[in-house]
C-alpha positions as a LaTeX table, in Angstrom:
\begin{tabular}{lrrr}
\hline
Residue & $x$ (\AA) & $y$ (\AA) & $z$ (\AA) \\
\hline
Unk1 & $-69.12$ & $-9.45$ & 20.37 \\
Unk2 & $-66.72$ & $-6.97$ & 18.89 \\
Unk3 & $-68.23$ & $-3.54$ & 18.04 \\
Unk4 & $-66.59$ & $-3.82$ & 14.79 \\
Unk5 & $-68.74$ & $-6.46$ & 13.64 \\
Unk6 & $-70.70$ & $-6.18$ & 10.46 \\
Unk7 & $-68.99$ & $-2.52$ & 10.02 \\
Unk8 & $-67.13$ & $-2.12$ & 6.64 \\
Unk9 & $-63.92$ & 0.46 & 7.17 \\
Unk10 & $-62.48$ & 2.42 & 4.94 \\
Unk11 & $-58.48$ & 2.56 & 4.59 \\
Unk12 & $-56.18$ & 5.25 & 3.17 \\
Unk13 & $-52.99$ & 3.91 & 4.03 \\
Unk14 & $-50.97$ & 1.85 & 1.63 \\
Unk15 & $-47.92$ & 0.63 & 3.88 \\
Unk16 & $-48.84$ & $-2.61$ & 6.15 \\
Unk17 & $-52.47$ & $-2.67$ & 4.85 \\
Unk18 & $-51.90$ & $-6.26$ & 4.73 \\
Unk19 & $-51.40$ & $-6.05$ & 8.55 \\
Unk20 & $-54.37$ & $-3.78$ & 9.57 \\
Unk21 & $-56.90$ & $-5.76$ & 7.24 \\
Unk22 & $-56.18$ & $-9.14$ & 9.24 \\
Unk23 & $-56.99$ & $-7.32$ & 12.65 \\
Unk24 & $-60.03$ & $-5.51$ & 10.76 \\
Unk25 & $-61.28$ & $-8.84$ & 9.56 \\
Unk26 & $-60.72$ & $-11.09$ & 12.65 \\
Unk27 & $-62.83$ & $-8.47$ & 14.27 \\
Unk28 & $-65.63$ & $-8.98$ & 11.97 \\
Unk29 & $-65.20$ & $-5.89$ & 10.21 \\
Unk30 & $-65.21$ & $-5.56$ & 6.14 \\
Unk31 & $-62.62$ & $-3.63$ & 4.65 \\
Unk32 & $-62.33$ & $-1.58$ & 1.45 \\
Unk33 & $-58.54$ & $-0.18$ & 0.26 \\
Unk34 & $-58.60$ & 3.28 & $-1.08$ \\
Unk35 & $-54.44$ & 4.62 & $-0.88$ \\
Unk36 & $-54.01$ & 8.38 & $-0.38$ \\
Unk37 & $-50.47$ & 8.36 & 0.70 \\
Unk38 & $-49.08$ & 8.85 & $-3.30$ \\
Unk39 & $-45.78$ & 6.80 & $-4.02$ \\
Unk40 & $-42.81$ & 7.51 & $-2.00$ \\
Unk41 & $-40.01$ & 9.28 & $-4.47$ \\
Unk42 & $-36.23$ & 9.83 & $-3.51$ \\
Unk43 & $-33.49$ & 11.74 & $-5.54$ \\
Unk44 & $-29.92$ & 9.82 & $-4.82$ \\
Unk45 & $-28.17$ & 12.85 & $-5.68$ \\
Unk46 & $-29.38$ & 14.97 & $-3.11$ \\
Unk47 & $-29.13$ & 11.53 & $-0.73$ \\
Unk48 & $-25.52$ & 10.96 & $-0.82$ \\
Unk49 & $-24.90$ & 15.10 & $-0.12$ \\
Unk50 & $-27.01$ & 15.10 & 2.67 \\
Unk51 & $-25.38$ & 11.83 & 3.81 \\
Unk52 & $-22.06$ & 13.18 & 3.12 \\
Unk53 & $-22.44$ & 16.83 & 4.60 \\
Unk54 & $-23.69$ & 14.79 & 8.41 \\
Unk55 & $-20.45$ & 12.85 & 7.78 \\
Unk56 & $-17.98$ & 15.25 & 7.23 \\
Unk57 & $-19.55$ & 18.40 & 8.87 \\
Unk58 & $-19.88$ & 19.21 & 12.23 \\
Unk59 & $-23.65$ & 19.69 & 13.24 \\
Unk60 & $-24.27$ & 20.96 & 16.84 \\
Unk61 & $-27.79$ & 19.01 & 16.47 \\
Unk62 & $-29.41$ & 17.03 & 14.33 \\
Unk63 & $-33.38$ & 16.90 & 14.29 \\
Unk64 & $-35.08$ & 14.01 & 12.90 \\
Unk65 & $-39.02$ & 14.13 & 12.06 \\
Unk66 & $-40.04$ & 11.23 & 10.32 \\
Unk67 & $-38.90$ & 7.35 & 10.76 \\
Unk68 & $-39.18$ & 6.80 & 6.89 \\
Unk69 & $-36.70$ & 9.91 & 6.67 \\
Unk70 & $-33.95$ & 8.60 & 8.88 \\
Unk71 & $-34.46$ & 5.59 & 7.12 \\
Unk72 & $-33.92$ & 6.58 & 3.72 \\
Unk73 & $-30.78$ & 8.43 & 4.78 \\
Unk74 & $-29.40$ & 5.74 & 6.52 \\
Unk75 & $-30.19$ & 3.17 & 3.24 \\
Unk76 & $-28.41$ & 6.15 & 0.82 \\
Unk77 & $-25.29$ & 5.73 & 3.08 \\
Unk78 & $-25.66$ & 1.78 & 2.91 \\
Unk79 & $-25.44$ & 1.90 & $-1.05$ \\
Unk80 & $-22.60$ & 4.48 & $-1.59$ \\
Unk81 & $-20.56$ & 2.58 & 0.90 \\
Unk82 & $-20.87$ & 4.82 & 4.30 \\
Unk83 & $-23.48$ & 3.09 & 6.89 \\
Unk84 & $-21.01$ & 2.55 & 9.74 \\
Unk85 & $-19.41$ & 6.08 & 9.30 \\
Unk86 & $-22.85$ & 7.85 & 8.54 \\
Unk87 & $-23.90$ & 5.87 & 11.84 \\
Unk88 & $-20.45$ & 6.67 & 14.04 \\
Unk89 & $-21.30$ & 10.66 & 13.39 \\
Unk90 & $-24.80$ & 10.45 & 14.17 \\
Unk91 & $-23.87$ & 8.88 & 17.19 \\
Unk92 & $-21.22$ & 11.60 & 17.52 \\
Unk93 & $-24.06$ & 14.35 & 17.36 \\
Unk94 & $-26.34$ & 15.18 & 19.66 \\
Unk95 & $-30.21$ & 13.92 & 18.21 \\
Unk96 & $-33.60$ & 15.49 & 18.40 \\
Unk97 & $-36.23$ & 12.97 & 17.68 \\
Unk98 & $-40.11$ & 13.68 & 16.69 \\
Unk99 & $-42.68$ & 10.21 & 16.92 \\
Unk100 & $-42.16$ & 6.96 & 17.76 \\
Unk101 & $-41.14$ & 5.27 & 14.05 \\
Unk102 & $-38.39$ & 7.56 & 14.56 \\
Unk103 & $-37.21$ & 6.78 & 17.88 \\
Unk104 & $-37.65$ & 3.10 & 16.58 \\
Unk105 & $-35.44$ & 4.13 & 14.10 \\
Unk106 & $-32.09$ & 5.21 & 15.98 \\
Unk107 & $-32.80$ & 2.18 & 18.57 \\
Unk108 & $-31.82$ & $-0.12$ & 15.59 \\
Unk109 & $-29.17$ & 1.91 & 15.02 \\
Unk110 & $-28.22$ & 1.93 & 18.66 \\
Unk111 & $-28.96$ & 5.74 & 19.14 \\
Unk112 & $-30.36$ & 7.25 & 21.99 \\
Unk113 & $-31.96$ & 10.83 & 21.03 \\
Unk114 & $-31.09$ & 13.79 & 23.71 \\
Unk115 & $-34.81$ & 15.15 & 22.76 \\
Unk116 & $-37.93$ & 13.80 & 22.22 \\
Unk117 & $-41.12$ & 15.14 & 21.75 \\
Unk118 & $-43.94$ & 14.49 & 24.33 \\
Unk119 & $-46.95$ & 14.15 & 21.83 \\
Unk120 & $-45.85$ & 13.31 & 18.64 \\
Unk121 & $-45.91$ & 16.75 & 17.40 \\
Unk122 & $-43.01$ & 19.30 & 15.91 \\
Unk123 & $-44.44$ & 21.97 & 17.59 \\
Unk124 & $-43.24$ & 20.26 & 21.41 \\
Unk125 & $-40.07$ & 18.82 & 20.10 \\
Unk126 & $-38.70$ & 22.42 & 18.43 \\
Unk127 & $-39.67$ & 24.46 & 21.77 \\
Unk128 & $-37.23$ & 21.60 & 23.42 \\
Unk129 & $-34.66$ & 21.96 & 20.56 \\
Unk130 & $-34.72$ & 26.10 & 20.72 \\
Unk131 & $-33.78$ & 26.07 & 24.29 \\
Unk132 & $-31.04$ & 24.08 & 23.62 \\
Unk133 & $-29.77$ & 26.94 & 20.71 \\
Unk134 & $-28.08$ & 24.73 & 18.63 \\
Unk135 & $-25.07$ & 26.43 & 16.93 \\
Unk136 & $-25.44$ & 24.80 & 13.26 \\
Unk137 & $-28.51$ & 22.41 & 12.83 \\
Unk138 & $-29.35$ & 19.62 & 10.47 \\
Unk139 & $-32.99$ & 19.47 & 9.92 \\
Unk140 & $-34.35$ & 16.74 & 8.05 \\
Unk141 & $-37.61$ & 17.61 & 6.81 \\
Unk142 & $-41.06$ & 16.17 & 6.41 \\
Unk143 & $-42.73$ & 15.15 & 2.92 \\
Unk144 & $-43.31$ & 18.83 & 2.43 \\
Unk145 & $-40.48$ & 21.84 & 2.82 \\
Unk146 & $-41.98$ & 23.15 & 5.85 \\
Unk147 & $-40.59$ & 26.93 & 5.79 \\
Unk148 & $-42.50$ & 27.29 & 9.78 \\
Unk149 & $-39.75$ & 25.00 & 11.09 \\
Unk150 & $-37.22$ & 25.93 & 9.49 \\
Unk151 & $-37.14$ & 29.76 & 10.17 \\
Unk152 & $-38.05$ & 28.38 & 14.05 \\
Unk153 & $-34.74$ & 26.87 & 14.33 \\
Unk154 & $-33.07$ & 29.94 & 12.44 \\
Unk155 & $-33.96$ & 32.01 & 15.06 \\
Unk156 & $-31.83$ & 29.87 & 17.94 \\
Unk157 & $-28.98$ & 28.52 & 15.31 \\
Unk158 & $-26.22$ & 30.23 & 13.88 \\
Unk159 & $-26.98$ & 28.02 & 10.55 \\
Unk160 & $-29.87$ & 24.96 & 9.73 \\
Unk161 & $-28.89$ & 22.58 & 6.89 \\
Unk162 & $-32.26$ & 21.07 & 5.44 \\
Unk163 & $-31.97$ & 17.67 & 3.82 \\
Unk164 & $-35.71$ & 16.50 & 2.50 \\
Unk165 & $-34.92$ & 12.40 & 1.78 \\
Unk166 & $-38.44$ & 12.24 & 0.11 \\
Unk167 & $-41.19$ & 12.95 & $-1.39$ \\
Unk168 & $-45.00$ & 11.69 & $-2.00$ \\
Unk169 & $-46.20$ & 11.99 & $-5.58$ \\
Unk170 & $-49.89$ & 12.66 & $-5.83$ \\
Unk171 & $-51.77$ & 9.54 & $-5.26$ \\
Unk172 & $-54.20$ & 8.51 & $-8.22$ \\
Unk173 & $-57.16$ & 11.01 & $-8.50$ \\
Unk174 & $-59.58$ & 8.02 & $-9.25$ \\
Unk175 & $-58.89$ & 7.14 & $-5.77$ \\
Unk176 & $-59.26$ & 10.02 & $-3.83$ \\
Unk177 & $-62.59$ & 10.78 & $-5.80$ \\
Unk178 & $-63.24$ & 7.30 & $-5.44$ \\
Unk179 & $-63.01$ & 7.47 & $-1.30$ \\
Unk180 & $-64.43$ & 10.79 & $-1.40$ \\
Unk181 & $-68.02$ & 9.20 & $-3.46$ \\
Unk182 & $-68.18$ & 6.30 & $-0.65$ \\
Unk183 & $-67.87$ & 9.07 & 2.03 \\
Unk184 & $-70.56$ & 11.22 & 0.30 \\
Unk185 & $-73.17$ & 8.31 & 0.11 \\
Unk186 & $-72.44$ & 7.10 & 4.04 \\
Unk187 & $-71.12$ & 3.68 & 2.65 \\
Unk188 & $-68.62$ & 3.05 & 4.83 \\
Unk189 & $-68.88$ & 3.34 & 8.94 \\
Unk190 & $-65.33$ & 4.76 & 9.68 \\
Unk191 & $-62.39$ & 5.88 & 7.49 \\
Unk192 & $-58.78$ & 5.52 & 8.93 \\
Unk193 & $-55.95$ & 7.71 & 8.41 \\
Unk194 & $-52.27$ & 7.08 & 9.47 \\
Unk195 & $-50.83$ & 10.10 & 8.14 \\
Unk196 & $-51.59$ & 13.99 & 7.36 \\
Unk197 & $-50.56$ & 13.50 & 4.03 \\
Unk198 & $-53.60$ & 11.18 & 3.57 \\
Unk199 & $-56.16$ & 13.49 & 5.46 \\
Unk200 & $-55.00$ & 16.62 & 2.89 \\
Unk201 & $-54.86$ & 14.52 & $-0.22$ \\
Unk202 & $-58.72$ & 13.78 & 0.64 \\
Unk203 & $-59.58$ & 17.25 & 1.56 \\
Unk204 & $-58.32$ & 18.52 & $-1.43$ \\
Unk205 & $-60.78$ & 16.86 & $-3.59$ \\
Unk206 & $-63.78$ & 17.55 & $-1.85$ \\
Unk207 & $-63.73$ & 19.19 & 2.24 \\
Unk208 & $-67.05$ & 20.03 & 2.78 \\
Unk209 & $-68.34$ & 16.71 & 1.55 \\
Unk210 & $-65.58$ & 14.95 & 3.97 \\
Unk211 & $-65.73$ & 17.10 & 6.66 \\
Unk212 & $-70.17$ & 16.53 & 6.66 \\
Unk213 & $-69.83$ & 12.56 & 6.72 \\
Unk214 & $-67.33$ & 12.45 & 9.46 \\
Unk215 & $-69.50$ & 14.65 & 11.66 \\
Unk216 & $-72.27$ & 12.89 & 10.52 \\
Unk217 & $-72.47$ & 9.10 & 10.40 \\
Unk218 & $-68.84$ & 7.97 & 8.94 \\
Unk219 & $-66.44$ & 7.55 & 12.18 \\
Unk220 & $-62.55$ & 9.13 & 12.00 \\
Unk221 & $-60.09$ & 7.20 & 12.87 \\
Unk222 & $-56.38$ & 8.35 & 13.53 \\
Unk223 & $-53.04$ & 7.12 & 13.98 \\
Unk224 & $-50.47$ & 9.81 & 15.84 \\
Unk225 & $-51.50$ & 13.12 & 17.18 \\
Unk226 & $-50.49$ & 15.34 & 13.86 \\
Unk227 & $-53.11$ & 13.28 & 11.95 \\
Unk228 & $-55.97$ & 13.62 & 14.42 \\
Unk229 & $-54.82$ & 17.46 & 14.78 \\
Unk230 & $-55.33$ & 17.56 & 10.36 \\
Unk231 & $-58.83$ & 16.29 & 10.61 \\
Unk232 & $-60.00$ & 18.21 & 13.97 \\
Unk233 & $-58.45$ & 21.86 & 12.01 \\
Unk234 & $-60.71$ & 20.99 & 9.19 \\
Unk235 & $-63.68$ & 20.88 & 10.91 \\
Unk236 & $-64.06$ & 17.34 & 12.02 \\
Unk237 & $-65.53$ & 17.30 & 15.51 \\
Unk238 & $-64.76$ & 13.76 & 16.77 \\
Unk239 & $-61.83$ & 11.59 & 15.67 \\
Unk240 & $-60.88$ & 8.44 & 17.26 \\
Unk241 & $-57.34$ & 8.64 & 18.43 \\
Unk242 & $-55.66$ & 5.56 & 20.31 \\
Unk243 & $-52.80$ & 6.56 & 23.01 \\
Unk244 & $-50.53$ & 4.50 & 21.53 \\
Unk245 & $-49.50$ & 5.15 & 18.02 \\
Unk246 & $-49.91$ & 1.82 & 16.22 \\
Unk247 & $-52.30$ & 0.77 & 13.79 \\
Unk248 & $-53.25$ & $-2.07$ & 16.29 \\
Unk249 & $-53.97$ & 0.28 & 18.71 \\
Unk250 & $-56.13$ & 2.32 & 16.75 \\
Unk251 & $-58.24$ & $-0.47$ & 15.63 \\
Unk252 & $-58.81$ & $-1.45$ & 19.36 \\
Unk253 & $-60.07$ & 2.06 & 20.26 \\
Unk254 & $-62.70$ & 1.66 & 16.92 \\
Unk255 & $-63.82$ & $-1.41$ & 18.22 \\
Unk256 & $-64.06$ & 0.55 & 21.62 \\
Unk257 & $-66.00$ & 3.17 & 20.11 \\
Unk258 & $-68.62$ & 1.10 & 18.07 \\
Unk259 & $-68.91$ & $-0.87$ & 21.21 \\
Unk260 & $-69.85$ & 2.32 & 23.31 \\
Unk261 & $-71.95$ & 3.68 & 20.37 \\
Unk262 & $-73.81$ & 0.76 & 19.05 \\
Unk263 & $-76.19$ & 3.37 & 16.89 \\
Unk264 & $-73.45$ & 5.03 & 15.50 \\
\hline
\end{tabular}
């Protein structure tokens, strides 16, 4: 019998829920939907400069850090007319890669990045890209402006060009109070996460409350090292982190888990 069975799971993702509440449910599990991630936002101005300052500048690196980012870039060059250009100068320019939606990324484009990362994490990937020192750098940035990273690579470039393709608006506060009520009162066995954006729009409304179910009776569950790394600096003393980052993955070490800790 699956270890999931009977369990009811909580989800704050909104992309490919569809997707993860099929495996939940053939497992036996009940699901309930609460989105933290906000709705994605892009500015086509600032797309098509960033698109056209990779085409017709030379970069000495370029660092990508999130699939959805090279993504969006790559789509902004599609609709003003410059996708095979926009592709022939990232393949012209030597590509540092963080996680594996973004590696999956430049393999459809037919990229191969000169550094990875070996855990999913900036931190690993910008101690590879600073040995390297990069003359000028194109950084595109997370969902934030993350000043850290950026004055990292300063230190080893002669120049770093930030592009930030999007943004996440907040995600409706009925929600997160909404998850944050159901964590309070123990109704739910685990709550999943597939981003830090999720795990900080949660904390915000209520940490102590979050952080005392999840080391009580409510399981964490995390997709990708930086998410698990959110919930363990807040306080959270076990989170349930599959090798593999994929949803699927994650829901086969829950079932693991529940299997190994029947009680729980």
């Amino acid at each position: 019998m699956s270890g999931l069975t009977g369990r009811t799971i909580a989800l704050a993702a909104e992309r490919r829920s569809e997707e993860i509440n099929t495996i939940l449910h053939k497992k036996g599990a009940t699901t309930v939907h609460y989105p933290l991630q906000g709705k994605l936002s892009t500015h086509e101005d600032a797309l098509i400069k960033d698109v056209e300052t990779l085409i017709f500048e030379r970069f000495d690196l370029a660092v990508f850090t999130t699939g959805i980012g090279g993504r969006t870039l790559t789509k902004a060059a599609k609709d003003c007319g410059y996708e095979e250009t926009f592709i022939q100068a990232l393949a012209k320019t030597p590509i540092a890669s963080r996680g594996y939606k973004t590696r999956h990324w430049l393999t459809e484009i037919g990229i191969e990045p000169l550094l990875t990362d070996e855990d999913g994490t900036m931190e690993d990937l910008i101690d590879k890209t600073c040995t390297t020192r990069p003359g000028r750098t194109f950084l595109q940035l997370y969902n934030q402006d993350d000043t850290t990273i950026t004055q990292q690579l300063e230190k080893t470039s002669t120049e770093v060009y930030t592009s930030q393709p999007y943004t996440y608006e907040p995600p409706e506060e009925a929600v997160v109070t909404a998850l944050a009520d159901v964590l309070r009162k123990r109704q739910v066995d685990a709550v999943m996460f597939t981003s830090k954006k999720q795990v900080e729009n949660l904390l915000a409304e209520d940490e102590s409350a979050v952080v005392s179910a999840c080391n009580d009776n409510v399981t964490a569950a995390a997709v990708g090292t930086v998410t698990a790394q959110a919930l363990f600096d807040a306080g959270i003393q076990t989170v349930i982190q599959p090798p593999s980052q994929k949803m699927g993955a994650m829901v086969v070490a829950l079932d693991q888990y529940f299997q190994a800790n029947p009680k729980t």
